Backbone as numpy.savetxt, mean C-alpha at the origin, in Angstrom:
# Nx Ny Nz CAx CAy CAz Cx Cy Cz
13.84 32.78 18.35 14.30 31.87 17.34 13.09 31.34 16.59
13.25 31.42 14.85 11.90 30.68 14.87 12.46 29.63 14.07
11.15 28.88 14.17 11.15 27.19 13.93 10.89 26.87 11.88
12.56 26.73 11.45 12.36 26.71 10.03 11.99 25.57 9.60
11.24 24.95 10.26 10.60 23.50 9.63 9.32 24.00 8.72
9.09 23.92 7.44 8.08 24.47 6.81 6.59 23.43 7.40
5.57 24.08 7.33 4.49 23.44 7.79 3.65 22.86 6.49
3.19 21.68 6.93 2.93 21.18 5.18 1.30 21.09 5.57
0.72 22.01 4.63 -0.62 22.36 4.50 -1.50 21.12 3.98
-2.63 21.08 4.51 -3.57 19.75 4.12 -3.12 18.54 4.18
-2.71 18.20 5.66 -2.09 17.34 6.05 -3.21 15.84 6.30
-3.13 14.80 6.28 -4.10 13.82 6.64 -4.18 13.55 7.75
-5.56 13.70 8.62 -5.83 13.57 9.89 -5.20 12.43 10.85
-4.32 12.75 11.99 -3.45 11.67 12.87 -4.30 10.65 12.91
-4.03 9.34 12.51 -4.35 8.15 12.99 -3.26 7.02 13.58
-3.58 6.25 13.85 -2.67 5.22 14.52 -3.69 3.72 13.59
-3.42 3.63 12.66 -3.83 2.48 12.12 -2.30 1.97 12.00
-1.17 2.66 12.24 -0.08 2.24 12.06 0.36 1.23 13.42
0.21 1.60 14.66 -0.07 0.98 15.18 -0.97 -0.15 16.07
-1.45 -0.54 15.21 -2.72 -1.26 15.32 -2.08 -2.73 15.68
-1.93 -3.29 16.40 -1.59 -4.68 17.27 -1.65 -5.91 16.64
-2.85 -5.81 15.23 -2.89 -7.08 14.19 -2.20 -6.93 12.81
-1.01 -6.16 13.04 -0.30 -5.48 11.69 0.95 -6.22 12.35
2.26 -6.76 11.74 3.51 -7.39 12.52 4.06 -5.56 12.37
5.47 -6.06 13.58 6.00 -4.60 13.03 6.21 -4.12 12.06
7.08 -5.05 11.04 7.23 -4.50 9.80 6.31 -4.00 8.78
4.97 -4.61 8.68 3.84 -4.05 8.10 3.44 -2.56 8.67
3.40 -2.73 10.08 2.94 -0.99 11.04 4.19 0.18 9.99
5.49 -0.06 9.98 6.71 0.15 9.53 5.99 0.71 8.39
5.40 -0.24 7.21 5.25 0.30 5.88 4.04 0.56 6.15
3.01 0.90 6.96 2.05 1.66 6.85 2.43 3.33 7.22
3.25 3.67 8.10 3.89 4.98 8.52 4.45 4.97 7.12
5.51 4.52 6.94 6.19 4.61 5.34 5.34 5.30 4.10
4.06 4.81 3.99 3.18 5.29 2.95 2.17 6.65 3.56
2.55 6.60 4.91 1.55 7.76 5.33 3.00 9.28 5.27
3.64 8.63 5.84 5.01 9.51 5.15 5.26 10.39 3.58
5.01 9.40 2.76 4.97 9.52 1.27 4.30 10.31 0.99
2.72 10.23 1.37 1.76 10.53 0.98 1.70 12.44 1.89
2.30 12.73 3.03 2.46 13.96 3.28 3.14 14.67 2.50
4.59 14.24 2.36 6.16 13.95 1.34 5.09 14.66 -0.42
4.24 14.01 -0.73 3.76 14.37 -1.82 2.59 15.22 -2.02
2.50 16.09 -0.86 1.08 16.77 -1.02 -0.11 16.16 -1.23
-0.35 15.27 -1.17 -1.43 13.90 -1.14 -2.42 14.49 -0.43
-3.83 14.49 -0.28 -5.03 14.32 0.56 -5.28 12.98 1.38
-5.05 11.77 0.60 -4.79 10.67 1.62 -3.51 9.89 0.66
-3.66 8.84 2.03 -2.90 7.78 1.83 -3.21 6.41 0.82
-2.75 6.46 -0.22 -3.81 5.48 -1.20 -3.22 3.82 -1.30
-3.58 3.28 -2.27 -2.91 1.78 -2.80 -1.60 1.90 -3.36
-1.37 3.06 -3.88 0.13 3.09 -4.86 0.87 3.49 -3.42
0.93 4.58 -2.53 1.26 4.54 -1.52 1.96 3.72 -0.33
0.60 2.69 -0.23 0.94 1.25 0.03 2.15 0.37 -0.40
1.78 0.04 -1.76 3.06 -0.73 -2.66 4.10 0.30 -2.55
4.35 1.55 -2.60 5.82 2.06 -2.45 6.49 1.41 -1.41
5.85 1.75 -0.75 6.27 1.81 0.67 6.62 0.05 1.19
6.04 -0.72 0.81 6.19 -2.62 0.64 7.23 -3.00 0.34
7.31 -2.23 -0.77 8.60 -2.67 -1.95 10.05 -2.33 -1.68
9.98 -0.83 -0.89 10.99 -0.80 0.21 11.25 -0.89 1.13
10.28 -1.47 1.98 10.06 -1.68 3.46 10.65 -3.70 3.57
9.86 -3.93 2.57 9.63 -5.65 2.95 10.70 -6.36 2.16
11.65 -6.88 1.87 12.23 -7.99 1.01 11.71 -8.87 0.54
10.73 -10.11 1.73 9.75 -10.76 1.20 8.78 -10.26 -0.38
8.07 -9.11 -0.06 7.80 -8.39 -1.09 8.27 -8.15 -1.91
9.99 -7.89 -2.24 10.53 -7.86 -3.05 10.70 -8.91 -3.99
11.23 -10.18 -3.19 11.21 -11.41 -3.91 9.97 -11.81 -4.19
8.94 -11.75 -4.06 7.82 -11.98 -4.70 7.73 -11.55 -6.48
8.23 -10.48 -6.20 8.51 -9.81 -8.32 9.59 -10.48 -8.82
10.04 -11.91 -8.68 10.73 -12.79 -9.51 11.90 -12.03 -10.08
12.79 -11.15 -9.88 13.34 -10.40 -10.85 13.61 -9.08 -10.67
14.63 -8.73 -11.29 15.33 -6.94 -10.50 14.59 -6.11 -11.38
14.38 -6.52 -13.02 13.37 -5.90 -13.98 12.31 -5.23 -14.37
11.66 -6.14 -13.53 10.18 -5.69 -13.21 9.92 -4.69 -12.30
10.79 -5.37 -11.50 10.73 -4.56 -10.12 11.23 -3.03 -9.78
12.28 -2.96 -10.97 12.51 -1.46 -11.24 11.56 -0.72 -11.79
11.34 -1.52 -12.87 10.13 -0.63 -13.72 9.19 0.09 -12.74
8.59 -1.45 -11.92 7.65 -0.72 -11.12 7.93 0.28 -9.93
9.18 0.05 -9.74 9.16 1.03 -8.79 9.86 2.69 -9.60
10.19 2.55 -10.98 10.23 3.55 -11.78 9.03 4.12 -11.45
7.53 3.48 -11.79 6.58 4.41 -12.39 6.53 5.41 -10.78
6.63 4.58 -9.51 6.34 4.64 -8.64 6.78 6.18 -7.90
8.03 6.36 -8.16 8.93 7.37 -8.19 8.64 8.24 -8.77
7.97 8.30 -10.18 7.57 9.36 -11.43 6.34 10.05 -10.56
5.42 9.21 -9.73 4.18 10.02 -9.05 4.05 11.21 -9.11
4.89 11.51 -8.25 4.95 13.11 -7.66 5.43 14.17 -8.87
5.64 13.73 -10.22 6.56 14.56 -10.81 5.44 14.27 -12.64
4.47 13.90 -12.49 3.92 13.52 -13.40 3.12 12.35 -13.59
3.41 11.63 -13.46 2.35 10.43 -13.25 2.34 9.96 -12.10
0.58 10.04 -12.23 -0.35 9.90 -10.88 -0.74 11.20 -10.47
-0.22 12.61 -11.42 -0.72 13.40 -11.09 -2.40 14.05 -10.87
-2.62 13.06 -11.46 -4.30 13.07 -12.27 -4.77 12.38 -10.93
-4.44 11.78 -10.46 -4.62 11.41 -9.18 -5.12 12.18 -7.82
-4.16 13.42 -7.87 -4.22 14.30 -6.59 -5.64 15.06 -6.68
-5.84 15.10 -5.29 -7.18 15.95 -5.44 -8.51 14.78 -5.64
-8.35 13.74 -5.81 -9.46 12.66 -6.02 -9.51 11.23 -4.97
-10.47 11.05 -4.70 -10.32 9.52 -3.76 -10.16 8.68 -4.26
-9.94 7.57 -3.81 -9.30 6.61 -4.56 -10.61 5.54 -4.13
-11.31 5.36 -4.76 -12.58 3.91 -4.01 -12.80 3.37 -5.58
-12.40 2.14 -5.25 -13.01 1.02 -6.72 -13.79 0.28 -6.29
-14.83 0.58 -5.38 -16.14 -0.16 -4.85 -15.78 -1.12 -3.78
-15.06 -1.38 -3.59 -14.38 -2.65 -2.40 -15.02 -2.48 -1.10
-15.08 -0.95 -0.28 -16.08 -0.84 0.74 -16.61 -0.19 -0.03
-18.10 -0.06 1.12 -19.32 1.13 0.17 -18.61 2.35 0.15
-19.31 3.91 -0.67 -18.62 4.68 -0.61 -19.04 5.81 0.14
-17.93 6.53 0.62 -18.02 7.26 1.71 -18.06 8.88 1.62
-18.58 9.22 2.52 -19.03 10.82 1.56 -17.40 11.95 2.10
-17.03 11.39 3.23 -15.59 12.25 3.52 -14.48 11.46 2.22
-13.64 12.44 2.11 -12.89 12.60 1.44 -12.09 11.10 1.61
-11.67 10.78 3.03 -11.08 10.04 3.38 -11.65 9.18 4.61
-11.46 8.54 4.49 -11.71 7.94 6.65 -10.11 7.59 7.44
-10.12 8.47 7.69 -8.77 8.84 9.35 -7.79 9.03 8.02
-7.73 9.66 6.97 -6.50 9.83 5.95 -6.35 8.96 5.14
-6.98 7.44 5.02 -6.65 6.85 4.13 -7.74 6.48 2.95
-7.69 6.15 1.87 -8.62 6.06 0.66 -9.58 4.95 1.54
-10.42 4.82 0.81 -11.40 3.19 0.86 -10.81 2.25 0.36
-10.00 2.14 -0.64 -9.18 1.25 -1.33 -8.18 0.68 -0.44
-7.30 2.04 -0.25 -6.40 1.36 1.10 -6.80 0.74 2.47
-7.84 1.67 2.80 -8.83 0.53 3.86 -8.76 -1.45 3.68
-9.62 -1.25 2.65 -10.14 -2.11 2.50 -8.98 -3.50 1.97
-7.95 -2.77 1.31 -6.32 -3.74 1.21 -6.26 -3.91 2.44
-5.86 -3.25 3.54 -5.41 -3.44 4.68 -6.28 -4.44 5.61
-8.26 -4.47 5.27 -8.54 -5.40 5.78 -9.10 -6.96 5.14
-8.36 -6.60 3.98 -8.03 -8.09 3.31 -7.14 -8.35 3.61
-6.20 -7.96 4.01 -4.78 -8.58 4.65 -4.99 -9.01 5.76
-5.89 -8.74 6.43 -6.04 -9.26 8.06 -6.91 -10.22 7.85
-8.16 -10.37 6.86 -8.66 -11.43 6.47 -7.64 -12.39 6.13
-6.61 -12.16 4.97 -5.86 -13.34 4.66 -5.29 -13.98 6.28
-4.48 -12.90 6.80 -3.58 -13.27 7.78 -4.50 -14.28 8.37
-5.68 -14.07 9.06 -6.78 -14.80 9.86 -6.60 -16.30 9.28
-7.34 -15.90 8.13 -7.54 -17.65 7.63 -6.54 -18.28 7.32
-5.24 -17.93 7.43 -4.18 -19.10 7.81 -3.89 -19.57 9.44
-4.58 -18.72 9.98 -4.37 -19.02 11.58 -3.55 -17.89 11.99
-3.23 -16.72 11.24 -2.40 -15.87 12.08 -2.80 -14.89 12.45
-2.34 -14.23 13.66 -2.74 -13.61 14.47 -2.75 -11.84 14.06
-1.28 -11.69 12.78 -1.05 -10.43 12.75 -0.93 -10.67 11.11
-1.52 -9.90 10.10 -1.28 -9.58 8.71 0.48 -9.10 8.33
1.26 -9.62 7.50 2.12 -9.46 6.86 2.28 -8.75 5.78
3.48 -8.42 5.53 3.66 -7.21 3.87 2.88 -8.23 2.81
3.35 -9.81 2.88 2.85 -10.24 1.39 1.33 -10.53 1.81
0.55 -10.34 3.03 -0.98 -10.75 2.94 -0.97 -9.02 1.97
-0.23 -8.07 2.74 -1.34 -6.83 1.90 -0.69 -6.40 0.21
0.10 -7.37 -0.08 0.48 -7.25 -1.00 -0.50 -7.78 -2.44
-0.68 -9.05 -1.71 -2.09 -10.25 -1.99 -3.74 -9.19 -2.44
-3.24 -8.73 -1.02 -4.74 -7.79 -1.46 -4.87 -6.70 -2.26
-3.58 -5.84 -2.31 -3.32 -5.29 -3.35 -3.68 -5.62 -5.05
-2.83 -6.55 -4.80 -2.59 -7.73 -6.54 -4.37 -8.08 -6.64
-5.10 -8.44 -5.51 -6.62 -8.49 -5.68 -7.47 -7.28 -5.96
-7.50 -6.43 -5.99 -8.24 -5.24 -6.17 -7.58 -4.63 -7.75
-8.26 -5.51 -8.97 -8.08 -5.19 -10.17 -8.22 -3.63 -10.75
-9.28 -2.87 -9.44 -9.07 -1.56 -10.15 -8.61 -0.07 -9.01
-7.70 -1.01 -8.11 -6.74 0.42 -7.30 -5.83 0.64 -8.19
-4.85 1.88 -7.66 -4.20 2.55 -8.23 -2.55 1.70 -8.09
-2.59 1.22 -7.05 -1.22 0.04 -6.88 -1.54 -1.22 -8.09
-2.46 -1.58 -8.65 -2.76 -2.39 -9.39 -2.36 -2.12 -10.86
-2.35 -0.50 -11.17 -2.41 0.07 -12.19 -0.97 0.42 -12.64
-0.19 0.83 -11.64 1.06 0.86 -11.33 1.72 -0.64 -11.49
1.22 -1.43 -11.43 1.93 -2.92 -11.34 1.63 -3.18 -12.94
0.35 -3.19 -13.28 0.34 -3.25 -15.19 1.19 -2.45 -15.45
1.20 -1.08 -15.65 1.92 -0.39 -16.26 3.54 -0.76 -16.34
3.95 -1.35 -15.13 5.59 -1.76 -14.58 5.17 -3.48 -15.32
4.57 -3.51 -15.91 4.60 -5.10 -16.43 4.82 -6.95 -15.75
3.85 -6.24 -14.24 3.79 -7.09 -13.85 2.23 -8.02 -13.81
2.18 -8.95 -14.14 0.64 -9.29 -14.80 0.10 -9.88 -13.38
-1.13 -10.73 -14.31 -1.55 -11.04 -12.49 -1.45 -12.14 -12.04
-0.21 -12.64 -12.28 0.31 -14.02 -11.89 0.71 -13.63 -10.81
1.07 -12.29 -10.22 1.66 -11.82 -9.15 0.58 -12.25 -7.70
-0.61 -11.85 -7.88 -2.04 -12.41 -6.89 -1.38 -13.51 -6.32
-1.21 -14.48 -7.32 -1.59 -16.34 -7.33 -0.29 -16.22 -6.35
1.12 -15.85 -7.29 2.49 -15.62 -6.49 2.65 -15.63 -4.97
2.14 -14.86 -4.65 2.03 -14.43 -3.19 1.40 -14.81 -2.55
0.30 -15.33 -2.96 -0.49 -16.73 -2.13 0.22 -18.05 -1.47
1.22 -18.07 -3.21 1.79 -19.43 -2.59 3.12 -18.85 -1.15
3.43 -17.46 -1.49 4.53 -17.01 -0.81 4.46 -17.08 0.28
3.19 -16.45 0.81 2.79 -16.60 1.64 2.58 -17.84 2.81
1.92 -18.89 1.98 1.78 -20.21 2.45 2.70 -20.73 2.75
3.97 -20.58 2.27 5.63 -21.09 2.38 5.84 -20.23 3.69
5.63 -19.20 3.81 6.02 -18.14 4.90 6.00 -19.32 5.95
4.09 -19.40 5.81 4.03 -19.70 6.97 4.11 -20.84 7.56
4.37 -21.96 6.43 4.97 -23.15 7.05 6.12 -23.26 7.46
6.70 -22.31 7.26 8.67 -22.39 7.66 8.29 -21.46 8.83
7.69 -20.21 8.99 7.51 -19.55 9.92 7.33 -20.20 11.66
């Protein structure tokens, strides 16, 4: 019998940053989610637009953060278009807007430097409120902070400005006083 599961070539090297113990579940959730995508799309790694897909349907919090069903389509319009035209210019390139130094592999464990480095601004945010594990809206925060990833670019283009940063700061802060 053979096995008709097609094998998907140039796959991104197994990591477990998904399960990493300072991520809550639901964040680990949308980190598999975007490492998913990013196979799903013939991707070399896992980037920032990646990230935000995967938030935007993973998290609600995240959702309500985009004030509005409007925006939030748009952006998750462009988001959808990726694989089929925009963001094509994308494939085949790393994604680093200087945030860590830069790295001579393609990737480190599959994911960009960009996405790295979102993921450990989110654990920075999470920290300096006192928490123990980063949330969708800390890496959302860090997202909305990194003026020149590709989730950033995707959020202009979907017409969301950068009131969204400030947004999720306060969202956040509400989280975690009701939390």
């Amino acid at each position: 019998m053979q096995n008709r599961t097609p094998r998907m070539p140039d796959q991104p090297a197994p990591n477990h940053t998904e399960n990493d113990a300072r991520f809550t579940v639901e964040l680990a959730s949308v980190l598999t989610g975007a490492r998913r995508r990013a196979l799903r799309d013939g991707d070399r790694q896992i980037d920032t637009a990646h990230l935000l897909h995967s938030l935007i349907e993973t998290d609600p919090e995240v959702r309500e953060a985009f004030d509005g069903g409007p925006q939030l389509a748009k952006v998750l319009g462009y988001l959808v278009q990726r694989s089929i035209g925009y963001g094509l210019r994308w494939q085949g390139s790393v994604e680093d807007t200087g945030a860590v130094p830069v790295v001579r592999a393609p990737a480190v464990d599959g994911w960009s430097p960009s996405a790295l480095a979102a993921m450990e601004d989110a654990l920075y945010r999470a920290a300096s409120r006192g928490e123990a594990r980063a949330a969708g809206l800390d890496l959302l925060a860090a997202l909305a902070a990194d003026t020149e990833c590709r989730a950033v670019e995707v959020l202009y283009r979907g017409g969301v400005d950068a009131w969204l940063a400030d947004r999720v700061v306060v969202l956040t802060a509400d989280a975690a006083r009701h939390g």
